[in-house]
């Protein structure tokens, strides 16, 4: 693992050069800040399918601008970091393409105006995420994690699409701008619960809320730049973004608040606890990401006055999203650097790295302090806002308890990441570590410093970014002044207590965390296992279904075909009331009765006889008798053809069938099978009779016949109408018929000639894995 | 007459289906031959059986006389007879060659293409031996 980044390997020029794209986009978005923060909404529209009135439209307000800045700003640093981190690894051109494609899709999600376009970009982020998690596709774990992330978020996204369609149909528009501008609240709509549930399913799976959070820690098999970018700073925030975006439309109800606060709080506390019991640095960070997502969801759910989101909570949620993006991307890059330098992410194997990775240590420390919420960092401002808005809100005690408990553990997690690897005695990993180039520490350092600068210059950050973003969620008070110092009050005491308890837990972690750690490790039911069980179940179901449907047993297919025929035609007959039983005894001559009786008797003979010869003869009798019926009813041409064919059939059958085993040694099928087949056969026969009765109950449709009759002489210059139809009016059909005859004859010749025989025998032997006797042994299997 | 033929077609159809469901290629082949007859008779009688004279036009006339049979089903049947004969001949040879190669006429034991475990049989374990 230590040899991952070979310093001598060629610099991935494409990846390094592509930094220009996010950088340029970042600069452009920065230039929009003054206009957007003054309350403007920017809007672009590109005709997509103008004929259908479908346009690809984008708009930028405070919320989308904040996300766009995070996506492109952190994207710049990540791409730059990756160009060094990924050096010497395979398939970098496609990695670069996936990473940039992800960035553009993610921008699409936050800028899209149309709900359907938003869904498509949303799915594109899932797809690129799948490709990036599966970067090490030769590892089974990576493939599994990639597929799991794709399926879990994909199922959620499909639910979300259904929710969008319901929403769009109910509101009458799919444009987010119109939805938001019209102040539409769907809270009173009759299908509000459905819309809410479906949209939340999309948001919760994407943003890894408990209990579907499991895919996110598993996704850490991806290269660290991917984890830092997709799975902490941007993609997983898509769900949070959607909730923030939808808050004015769907929010403000009790269902919204209870669901969001409930899921968010459980997610935050559970994952904070899970994070401090992990030993892999990336897992620690992954679970703190889940905690941050839970916190954001919880605060977006806090109710304010009269059907809107709580304004301070909205500001707190937005601020926290920004804070988290800054420190978490820094910490992920730092952990990646540690792994790059030492070859391991196991906390226990690290110590004293500050001597080797000095600048990385500084960056990590700055980010971790912001994460722990210490002044004068932006993290402190964020946490104070969380505490105060939780305290003010209707969920006061519960929300405050949840966020405080999670914050305590986050302090512990921050110390785990920043203290353990860098302080203490130098362990083996630190002695083996190689120093890293500036590309690997500049990112964490910059982001860490940014957290400090933002904390000191709170006012511009809030007025430029946070408040305009929060204004998209809830009405923001005119003069909102965030600051580092709010006086010596109860909330400050709570902050002090948070740090103290967090530090205490860190200090005594072997004692305190052993119990929850072992409980978490032994949970009887986890999302991951449910996922496995579901996947196994689907595979088993599909196998069973395939084995049932595709048995490879020819008789079963025939049975299915005939049973379907009998059922569907029978059902149609009943449904259309088309059963016409003849009312009187039909007038039939004695000769006709005799003919019918002969046919029926011969057929029964074919079925019942144990002699092949008798069966063949009876078959011939059936054919001949039927040709007599044709002759009696004005079809001499057909009768003649039938007679010739029948004679040929009898001769050929007699030649061939007599070489096949006779019926004496036939496999005897059980009585139940015979009854089943008989029942199906009788059903098909009955249905056929009923159809024929229904058809002949009304006078035949003779338009076509009359056309042929009147056109035979003038059009075909023939007096035999049947012949004229065959060779003139339907000549192409006859050509097709002749082709079938030729093809069949060719196939028969090919089968009769024996050239391919030994090759086929060899094929069979290879299949069976044994040496079958190549020969024409006559002893039949059954007879032996 | 139509009603009698309808019942006869039903009997023929049931017999063909029953034969095609047997666990014996020989019987299957017989069933296939029979089902072709059934189909022809079905087409023929669904066109009406009122006419008894062949659909011919006397020299000098432009239309067939009264009582001529329906010409359309006859044309369809002529095509059908030839095609079903081709298919039948092909199947017969195929069955013959199959028997030569696999030394069985039991379709359930023809598993070269799709080997499946023995438990997947249709009627439980094959009970061989003379009846």
Short mmCIF file of C-alpha atoms in Angstrom, two decimals, chain A residues 330 358-364 366 441-450:
data_model
loop_
_atom_site.label_atom_id
_atom_site.label_comp_id
_atom_site.label_asym_id
_atom_site.label_seq_id
_atom_site.Cartn_x
_atom_site.Cartn_y
_atom_site.Cartn_z
CA UNK A 330 -9.93 18.91 4.61
CA UNK A 358 4.01 18.83 9.35
CA UNK A 359 1.81 20.87 7.00
CA UNK A 360 -0.77 18.11 6.86
CA UNK A 361 -0.85 18.15 10.63
CA UNK A 362 -1.48 21.89 10.68
CA UNK A 363 -4.32 21.54 8.18
CA UNK A 364 -5.83 18.63 10.09
CA UNK A 366 -7.29 23.59 11.97
CA UNK A 441 -1.10 19.13 1.96
CA UNK A 442 -2.11 22.38 0.35
CA UNK A 443 -5.78 21.40 0.15
CA UNK A 444 -6.32 20.57 3.82
CA UNK A 445 -4.27 23.54 4.87
CA UNK A 446 -6.24 25.97 2.70
CA UNK A 447 -9.60 24.64 3.82
CA UNK A 448 -8.50 24.64 7.47
CA UNK A 449 -7.38 28.25 7.19
CA UNK A 450 -10.62 29.11 5.41
#
